[in-house]
Coordinates of C-alpha atoms in Angstrom, one line a residue:
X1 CA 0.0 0.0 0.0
X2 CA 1.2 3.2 -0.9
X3 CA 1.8 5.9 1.4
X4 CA 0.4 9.7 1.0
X5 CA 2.0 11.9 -1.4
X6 CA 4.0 15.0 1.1
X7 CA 2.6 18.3 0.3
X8 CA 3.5 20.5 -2.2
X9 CA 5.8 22.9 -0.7
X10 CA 4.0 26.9 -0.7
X11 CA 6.6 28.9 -2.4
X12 CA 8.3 31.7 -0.5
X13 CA 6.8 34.2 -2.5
X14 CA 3.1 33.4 -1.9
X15 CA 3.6 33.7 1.7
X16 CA 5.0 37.1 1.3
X17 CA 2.3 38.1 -1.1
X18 CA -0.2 37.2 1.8
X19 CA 1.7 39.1 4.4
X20 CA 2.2 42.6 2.3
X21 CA -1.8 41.8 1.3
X22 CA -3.1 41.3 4.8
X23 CA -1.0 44.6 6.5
X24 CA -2.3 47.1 3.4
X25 CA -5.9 46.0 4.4
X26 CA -5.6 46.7 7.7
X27 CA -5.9 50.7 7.3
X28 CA -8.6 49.9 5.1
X29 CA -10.7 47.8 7.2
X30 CA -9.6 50.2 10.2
X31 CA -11.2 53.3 8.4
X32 CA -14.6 51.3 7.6
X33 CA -15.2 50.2 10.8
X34 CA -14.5 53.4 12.5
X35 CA -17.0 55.1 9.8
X36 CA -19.8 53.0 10.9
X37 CA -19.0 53.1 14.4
X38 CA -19.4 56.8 13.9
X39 CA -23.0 56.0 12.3
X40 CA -23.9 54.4 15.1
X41 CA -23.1 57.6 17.5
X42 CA -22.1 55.7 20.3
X43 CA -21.3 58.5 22.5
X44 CA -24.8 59.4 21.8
X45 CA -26.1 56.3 22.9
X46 CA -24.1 56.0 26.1
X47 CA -25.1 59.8 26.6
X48 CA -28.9 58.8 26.1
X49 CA -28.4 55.1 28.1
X50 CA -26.9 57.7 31.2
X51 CA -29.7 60.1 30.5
X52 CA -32.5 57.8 31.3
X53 CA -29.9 56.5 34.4
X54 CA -29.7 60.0 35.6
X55 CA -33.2 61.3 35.1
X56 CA -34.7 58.0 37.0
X57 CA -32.5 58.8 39.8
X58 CA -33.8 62.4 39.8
X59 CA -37.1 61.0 39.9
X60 CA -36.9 58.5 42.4
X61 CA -35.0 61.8 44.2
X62 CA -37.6 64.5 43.5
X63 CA -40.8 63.1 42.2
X64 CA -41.9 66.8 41.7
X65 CA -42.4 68.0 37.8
X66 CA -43.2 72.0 36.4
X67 CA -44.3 74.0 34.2
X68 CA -43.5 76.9 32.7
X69 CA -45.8 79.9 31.7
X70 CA -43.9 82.5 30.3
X71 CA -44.5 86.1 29.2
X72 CA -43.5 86.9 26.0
X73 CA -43.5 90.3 24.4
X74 CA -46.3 91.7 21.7
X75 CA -45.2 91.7 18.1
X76 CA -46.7 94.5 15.7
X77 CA -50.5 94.4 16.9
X78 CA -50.9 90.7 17.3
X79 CA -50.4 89.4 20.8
X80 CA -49.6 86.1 21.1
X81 CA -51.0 83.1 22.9
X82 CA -48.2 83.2 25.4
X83 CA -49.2 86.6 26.3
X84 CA -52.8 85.9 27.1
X85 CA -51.9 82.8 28.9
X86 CA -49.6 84.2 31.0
X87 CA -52.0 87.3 31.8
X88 CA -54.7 84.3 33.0
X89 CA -52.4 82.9 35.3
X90 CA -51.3 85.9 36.7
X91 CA -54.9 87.1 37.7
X92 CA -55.9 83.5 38.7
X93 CA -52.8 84.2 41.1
X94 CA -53.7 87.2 42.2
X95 CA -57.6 86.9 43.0
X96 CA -56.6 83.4 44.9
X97 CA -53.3 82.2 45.5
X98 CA -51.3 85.2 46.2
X99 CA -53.6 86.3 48.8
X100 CA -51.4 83.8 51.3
X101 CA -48.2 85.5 49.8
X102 CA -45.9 87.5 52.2
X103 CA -44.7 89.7 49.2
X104 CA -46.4 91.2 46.4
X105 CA -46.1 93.4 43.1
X106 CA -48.8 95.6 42.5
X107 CA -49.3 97.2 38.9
X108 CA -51.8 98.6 37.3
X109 CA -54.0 95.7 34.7
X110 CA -54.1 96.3 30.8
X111 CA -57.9 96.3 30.6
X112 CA -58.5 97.0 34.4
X113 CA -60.4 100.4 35.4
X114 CA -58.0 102.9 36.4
X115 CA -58.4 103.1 40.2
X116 CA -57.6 98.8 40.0
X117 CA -54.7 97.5 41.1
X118 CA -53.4 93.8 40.4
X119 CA -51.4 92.3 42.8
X120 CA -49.1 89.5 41.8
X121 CA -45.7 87.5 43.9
X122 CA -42.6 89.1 43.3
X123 CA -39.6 86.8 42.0
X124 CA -39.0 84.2 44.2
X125 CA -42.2 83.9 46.2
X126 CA -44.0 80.7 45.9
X127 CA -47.6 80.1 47.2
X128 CA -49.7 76.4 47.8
X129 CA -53.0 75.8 45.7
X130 CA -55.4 73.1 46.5
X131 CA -57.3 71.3 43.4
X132 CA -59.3 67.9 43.0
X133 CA -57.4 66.9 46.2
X134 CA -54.2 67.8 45.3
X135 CA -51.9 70.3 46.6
X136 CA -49.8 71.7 44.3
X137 CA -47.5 75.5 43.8
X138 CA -46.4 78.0 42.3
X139 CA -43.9 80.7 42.2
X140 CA -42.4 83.6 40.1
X141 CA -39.7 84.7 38.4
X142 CA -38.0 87.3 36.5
X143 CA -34.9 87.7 34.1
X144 CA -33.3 90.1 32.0
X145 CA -31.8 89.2 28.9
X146 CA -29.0 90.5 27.3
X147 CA -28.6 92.2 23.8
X148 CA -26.0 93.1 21.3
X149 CA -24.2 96.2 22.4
X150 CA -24.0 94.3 26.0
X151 CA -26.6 96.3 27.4
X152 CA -29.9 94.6 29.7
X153 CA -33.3 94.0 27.8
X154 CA -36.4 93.3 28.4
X155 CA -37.2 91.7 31.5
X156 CA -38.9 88.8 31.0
X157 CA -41.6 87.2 33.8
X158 CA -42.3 83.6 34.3
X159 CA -44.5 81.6 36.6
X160 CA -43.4 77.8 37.4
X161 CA -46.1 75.1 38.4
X162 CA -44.7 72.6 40.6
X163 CA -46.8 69.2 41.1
X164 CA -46.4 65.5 42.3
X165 CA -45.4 63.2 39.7
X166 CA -48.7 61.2 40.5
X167 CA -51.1 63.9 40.4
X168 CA -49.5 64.7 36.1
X169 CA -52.9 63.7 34.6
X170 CA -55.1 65.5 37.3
X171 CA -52.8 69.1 36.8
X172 CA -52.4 68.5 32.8
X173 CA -55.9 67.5 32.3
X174 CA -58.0 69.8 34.2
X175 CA -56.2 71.9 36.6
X176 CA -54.6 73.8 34.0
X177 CA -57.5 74.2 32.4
X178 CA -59.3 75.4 35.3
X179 CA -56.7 78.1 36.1
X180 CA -56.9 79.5 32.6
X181 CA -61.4 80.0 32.8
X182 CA -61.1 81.2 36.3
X183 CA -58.5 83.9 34.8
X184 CA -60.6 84.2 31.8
X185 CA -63.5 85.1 34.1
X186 CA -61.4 87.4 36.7
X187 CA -60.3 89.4 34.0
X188 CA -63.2 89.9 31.9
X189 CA -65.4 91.0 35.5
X190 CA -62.4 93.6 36.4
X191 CA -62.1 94.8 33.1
X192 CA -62.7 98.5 31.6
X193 CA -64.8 97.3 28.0
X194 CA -63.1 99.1 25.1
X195 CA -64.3 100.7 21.6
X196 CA -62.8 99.4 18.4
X197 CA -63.0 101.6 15.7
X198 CA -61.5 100.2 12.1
X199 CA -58.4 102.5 10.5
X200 CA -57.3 102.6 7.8
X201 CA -53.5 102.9 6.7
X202 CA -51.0 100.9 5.2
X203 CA -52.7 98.2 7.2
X204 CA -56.0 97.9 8.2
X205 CA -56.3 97.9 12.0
X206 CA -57.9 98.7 15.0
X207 CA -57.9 102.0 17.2
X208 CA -59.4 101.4 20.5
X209 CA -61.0 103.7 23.4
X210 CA -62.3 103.1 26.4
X211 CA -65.9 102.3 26.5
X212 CA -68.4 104.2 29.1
X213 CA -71.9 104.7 26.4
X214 CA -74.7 104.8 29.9
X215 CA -77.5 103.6 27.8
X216 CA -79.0 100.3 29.2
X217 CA -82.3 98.5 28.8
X218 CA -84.0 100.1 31.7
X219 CA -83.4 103.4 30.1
X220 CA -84.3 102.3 26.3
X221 CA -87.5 103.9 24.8
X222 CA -89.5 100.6 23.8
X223 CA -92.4 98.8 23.9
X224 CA -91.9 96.5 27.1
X225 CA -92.3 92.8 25.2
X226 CA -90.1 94.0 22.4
X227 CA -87.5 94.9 24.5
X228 CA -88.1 91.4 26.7
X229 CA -87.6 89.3 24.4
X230 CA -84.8 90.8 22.8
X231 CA -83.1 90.5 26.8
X232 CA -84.2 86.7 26.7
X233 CA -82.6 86.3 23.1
X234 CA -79.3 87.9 24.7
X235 CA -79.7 85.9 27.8
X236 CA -80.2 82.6 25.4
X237 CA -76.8 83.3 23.2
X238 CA -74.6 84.0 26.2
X239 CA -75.3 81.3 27.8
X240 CA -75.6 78.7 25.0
X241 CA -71.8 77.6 24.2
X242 CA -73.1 73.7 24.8
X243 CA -75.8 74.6 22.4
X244 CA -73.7 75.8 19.4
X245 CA -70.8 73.1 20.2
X246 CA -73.9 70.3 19.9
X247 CA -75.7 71.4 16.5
X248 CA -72.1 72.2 15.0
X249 CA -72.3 76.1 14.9
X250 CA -70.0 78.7 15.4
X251 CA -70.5 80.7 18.5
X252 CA -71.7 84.1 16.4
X253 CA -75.2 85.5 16.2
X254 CA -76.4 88.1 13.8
X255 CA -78.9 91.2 14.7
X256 CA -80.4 93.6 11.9
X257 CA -81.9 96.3 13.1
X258 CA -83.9 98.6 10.7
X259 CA -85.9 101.5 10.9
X260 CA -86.0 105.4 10.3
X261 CA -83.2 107.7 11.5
X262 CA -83.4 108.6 15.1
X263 CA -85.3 105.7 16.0
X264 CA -82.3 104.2 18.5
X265 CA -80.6 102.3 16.6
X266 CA -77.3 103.4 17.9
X267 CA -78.5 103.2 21.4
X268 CA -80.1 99.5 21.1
X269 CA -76.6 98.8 20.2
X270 CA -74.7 100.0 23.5
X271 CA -77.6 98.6 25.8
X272 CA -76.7 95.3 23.7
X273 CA -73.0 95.7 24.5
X274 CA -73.8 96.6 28.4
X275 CA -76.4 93.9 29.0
X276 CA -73.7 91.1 27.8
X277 CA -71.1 92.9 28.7
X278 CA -68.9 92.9 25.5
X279 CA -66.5 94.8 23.8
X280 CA -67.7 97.0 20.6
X281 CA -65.9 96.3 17.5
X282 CA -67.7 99.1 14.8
X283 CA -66.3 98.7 11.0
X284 CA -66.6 101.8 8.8
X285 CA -67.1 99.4 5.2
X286 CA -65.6 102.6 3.2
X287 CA -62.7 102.6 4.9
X288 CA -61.7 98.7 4.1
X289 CA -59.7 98.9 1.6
X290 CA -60.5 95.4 0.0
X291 CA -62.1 91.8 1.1
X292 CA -58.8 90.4 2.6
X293 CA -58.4 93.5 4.2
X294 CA -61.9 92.9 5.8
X295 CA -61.2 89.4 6.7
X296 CA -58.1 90.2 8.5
X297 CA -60.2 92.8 11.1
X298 CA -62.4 90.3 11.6
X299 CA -59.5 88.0 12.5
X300 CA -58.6 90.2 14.8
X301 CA -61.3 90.3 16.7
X302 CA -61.8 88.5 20.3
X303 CA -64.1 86.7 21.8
X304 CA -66.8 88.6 23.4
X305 CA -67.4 91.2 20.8
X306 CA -70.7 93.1 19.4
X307 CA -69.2 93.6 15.8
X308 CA -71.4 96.8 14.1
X309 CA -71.7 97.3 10.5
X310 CA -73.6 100.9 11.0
X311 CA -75.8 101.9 7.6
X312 CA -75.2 99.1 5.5
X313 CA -77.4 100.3 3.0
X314 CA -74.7 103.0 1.9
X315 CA -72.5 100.5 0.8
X316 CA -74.2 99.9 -3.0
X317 CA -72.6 96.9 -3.9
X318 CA -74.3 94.9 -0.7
X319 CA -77.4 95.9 -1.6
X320 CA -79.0 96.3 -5.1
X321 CA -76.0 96.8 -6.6
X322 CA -76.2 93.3 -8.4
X323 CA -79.6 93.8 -9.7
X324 CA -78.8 97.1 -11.4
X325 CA -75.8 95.6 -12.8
X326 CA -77.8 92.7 -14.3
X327 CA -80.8 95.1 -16.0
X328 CA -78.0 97.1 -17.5
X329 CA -76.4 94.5 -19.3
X330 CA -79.7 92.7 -20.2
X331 CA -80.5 96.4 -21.5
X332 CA -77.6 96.3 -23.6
X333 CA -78.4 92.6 -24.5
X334 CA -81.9 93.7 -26.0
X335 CA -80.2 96.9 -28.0
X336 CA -82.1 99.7 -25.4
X337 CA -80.2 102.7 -24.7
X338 CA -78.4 102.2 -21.6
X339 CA -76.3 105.0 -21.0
X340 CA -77.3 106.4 -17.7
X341 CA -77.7 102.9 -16.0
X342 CA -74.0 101.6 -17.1
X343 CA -73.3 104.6 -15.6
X344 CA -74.6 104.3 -12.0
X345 CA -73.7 100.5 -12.7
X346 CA -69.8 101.7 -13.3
X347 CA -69.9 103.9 -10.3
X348 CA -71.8 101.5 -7.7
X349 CA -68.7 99.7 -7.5
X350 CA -67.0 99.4 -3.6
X351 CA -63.9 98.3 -1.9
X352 CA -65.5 95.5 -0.2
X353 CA -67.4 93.2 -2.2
X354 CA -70.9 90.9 -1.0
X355 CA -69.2 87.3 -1.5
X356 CA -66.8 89.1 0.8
X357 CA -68.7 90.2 3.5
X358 CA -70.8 86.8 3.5
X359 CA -67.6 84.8 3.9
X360 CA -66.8 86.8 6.9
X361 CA -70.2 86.3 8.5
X362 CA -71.1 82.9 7.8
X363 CA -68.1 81.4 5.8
X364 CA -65.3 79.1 7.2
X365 CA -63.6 82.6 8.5
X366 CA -66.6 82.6 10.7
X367 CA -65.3 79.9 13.0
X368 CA -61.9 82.6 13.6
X369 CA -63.9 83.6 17.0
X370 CA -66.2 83.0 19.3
X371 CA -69.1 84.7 21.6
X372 CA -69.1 87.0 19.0
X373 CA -72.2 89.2 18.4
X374 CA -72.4 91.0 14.3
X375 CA -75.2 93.8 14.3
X376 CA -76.0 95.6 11.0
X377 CA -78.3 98.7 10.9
X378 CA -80.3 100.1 8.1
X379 CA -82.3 102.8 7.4
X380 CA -83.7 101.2 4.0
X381 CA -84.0 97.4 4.9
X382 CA -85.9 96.9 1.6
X383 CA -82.6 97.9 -0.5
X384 CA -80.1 95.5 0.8
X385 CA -79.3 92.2 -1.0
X386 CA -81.8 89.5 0.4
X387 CA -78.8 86.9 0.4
X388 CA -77.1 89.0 3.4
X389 CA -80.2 89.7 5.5
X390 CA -81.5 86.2 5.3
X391 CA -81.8 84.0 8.5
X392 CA -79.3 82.5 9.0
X393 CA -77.0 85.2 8.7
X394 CA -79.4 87.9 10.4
X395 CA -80.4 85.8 12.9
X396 CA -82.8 87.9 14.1
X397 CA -84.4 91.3 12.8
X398 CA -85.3 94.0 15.1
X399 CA -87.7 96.9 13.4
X400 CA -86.9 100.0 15.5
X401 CA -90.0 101.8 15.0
X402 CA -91.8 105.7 15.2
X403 CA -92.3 106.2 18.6
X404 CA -95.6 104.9 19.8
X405 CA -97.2 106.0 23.1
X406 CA -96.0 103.3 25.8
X407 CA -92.6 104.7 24.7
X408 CA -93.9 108.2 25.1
X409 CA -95.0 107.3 28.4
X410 CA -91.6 105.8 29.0
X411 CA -89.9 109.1 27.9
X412 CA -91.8 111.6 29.7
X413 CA -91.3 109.7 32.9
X414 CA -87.6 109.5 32.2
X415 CA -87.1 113.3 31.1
X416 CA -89.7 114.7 33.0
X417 CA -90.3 112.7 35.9
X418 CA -93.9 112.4 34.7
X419 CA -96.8 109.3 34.9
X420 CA -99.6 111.1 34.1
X421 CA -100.8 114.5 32.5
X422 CA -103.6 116.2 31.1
X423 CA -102.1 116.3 27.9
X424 CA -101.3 112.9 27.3
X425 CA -104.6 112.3 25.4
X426 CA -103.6 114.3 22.9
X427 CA -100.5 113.0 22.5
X428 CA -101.7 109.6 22.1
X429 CA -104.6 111.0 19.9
X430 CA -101.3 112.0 17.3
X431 CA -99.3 109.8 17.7
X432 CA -101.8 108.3 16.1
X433 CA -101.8 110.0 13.0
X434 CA -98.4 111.0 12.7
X435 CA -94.9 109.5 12.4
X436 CA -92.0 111.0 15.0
X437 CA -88.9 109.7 16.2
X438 CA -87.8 109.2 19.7
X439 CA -85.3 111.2 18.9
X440 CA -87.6 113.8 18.3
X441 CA -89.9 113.2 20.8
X442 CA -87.2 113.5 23.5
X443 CA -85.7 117.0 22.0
X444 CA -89.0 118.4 22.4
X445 CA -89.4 117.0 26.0
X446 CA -85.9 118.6 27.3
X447 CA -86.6 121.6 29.1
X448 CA -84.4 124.6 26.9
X449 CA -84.7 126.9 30.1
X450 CA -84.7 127.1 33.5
X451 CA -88.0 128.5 33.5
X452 CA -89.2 125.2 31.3
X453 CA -91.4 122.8 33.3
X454 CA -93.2 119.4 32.1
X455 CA -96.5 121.5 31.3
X456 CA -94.2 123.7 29.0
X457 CA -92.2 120.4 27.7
X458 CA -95.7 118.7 27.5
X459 CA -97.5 121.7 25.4
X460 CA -94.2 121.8 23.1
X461 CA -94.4 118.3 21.8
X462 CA -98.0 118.5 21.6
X463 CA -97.4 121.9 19.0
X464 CA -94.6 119.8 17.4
X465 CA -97.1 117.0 16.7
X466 CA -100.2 119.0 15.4
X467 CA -97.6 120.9 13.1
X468 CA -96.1 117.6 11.7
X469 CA -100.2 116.6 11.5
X470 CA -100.8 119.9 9.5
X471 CA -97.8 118.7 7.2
X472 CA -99.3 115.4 6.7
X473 CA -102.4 117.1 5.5
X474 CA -100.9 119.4 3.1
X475 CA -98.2 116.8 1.8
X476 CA -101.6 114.7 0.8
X477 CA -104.0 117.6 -0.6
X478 CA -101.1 118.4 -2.7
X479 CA -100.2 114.7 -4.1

């Protein structure tokens, strides 16, 4: 039997080959492995692995969490959310919490009268809150930071929540959210109510004054009912957030109120504003340069607003506007000379258009706000388009009518301090006949003269009545 055959010998060469092979790969393979060890970021991962160490150690440490509400600073004439949140807080604070502080700020409020002060922890103070069970507390603070040239700027407040870890869904979930309303509230109930008036420059906008208009519903010249119901009606849309959440609405409701000049129109609208309590937005349509220009006003309105479009009916283009248009090119259609009516067509034209106006009072820039309130007034309700009076839109129309004698009887207690009078038969007996305002009514009841008494005032209106009777007459004889 043969034996095995003894291996061929590797040359010497081969072997060195390998060697020279294997030590010029190793630089190679050193570079690719490093690369991906750097994709993998492993001080990253031992960071985050030390992280989790450290922060469950803190936690087992101090179970106690925060949060921070800061104040940030206005930009242009947008506030932001911060802002208002922050301002919430701080009056929850300091209507409740700060009243157990040992040291306090006090300032002056934005919106507050002018004899108010608000009173607020200074830095460093830190007060207990009870909620739901839970105790939980807060404290303030205050920083300056620092700017280019090296100098200090703004200082910039902050109030930190600080609750036990096992009370996080209890203060995310509702405490928060009941600190915030509870703000809300204390703010609007301590607040001076402004006047918006709509400007307009390179940028439309909003001017604002305080608002102090005395008329209320106990002093408004109106049948009784009427003026009822429209206080139930008020009553109903305050209070009916659940309601317009449930059927899918936005929180707005729309008033026309039509009638002659001087028949309170203006005054119906502040006893609105006072009986809810609101803010008055009023937007002069001539001044709005174009639709967007509209929609951003009205974007820039808040909640709890009575929004006035005052004489609607001057603007052409929202109310017959269309309809002229349409016989003057069916005028032109047929070959009939048209001249004067493409004229008034050509100059009925306006910077804010009706699609526009009806996507900002019922559109999807409707939804913008809330609690809001949109009144128009009219002095010719039959001229104005029927698309933006409809309900819907107008909610509700109110005629504001010739005075009639329960609201003379109204007036001459208020001016005169009079229930009764041998003159009121007659007064009744024309008013009657003929058509005068309140507005009238109440210039001839205002005694002109010390020597002017309630038989003097009485006897004047009476004269004004039988001469605007004799008018009538003549107006009719001559027709």
């Amino acid at each position: 039997m043969a034996g095995k055959a003894d291996p061929v010998p590797t040359p010497a060469w081969w072997s060195w080959f390998n060697s020279v092979l294997v030590l010029s790969l190793i630089p190679w393979l050193s570079a690719v492995a490093w690369r991906n060890l750097q994709r993998l970021q492993l001080h990253h991962l031992v960071g985050r692995r030390a992280s989790r160490r450290v922060r469950w150690l803190a936690a087992f440490i101090d179970p106690y969490l925060t949060v921070n509400i800061d104040e940030h600073e206005s930009t242009g004439r947008m506030m932001r959310r911060g802002d208002a949140y922050y301002e919430e807080v701080k009056a929850y604070l300091g209507a409740s919490c700060s009243r157990t502080a040992r040291h306090l700020r006090a300032e002056g409020a934005r919106d507050a009268a002018a004899d108010r002060l608000v009173l607020s922890m200074i830095d460093g103070e830190e007060v207990a809150d009870h909620f739901g069970g839970a105790t939980v507390w807060w404290s303030a603070h205050s920083n300056r930071t620092a700017v280019r040239n090296g100098g200090a700027g703004p200082e910039e407040r902050s109030f930190k929540l600080h609750y036990h870890e096992r009370h996080r869904e209890l203060v995310l979930d509702s405490y928060l959210a009941f600190v915030q309303q509870r703000g809300r509230d204390i703010m609007v109930n301590s607040r001076q109510r402004k006047l918006y008036t709509s400007v307009s420059d390179h940028r439309a906008g909003w001017s604002q004054m305080t608002f102090k208009h005395p008329m209320k519903f106990d002093k408004l010249a109106m049948d009784p009912a009427t003026k009822k119901e429209i206080m139930d009606d008020l009553d109903t849309f305050k209070n009916g957030k659940e309601h317009y959440e449930r059927v899918g609405k936005a929180w707005k409701r729309g008033y026309l109120l039509h009638g002659p000049p001087g028949t309170g129109k203006s005054s119906m609208i502040a006893a609105m504003a006072n009986h809810l309590e609101y803010d008055v937005y009023i937007i002069e349509l001539t001044s709005v340069k174009s639709n967007s220009d509209l929609q951003r006003l009205l974007m820039e309105i808040k909640s709890k607003a009575v929004v006035v479009i005052e004489d609607i009916d001057c603007s052409l283009d929202l109310t017959g506007a269309r309809e002229k248009k349409k016989r003057a090119a069916d005028d032109t259609k047929n070959g009939a000379s048209t001249s004067s009516s493409a004229a008034e067509a050509d100059t009925a034209g306006s910077k804010v258009t009706l699609s526009g106006l009806l996507n900002v009072v019922d559109g999807l820039l409707s939804a913008c706000g809330e609690e809001q309130v949109i009144v128009f007034t009219t002095n010719h309700v039959e001229e104005l388009d029927r698309a933006l009076i409809r309900r819907g839109r107008m909610d509700k129309h109110i005629k504001m009518p010739y005075c009639g004698f329960e609201a003379f009887r109204f007036l001459a207690e208020r001016e005169l301090g009079v229930g009764s009078h041998e003159l009121f038969g007659a007064v009744r007996a024309l008013l009657g006949e003929v058509d005068m305002t309140p507005a009238d009514v109440i210039e001839e009841l205002t005694p002109k003269s010390k020597d002017d008494d309630a038989d003097s005032c009485l006897a004047a209106l009476v004269k004004a009545l039988e001469k605007a009777k004799e008018e009538k007459a003549n107006r009719g004889s001559s027709a």
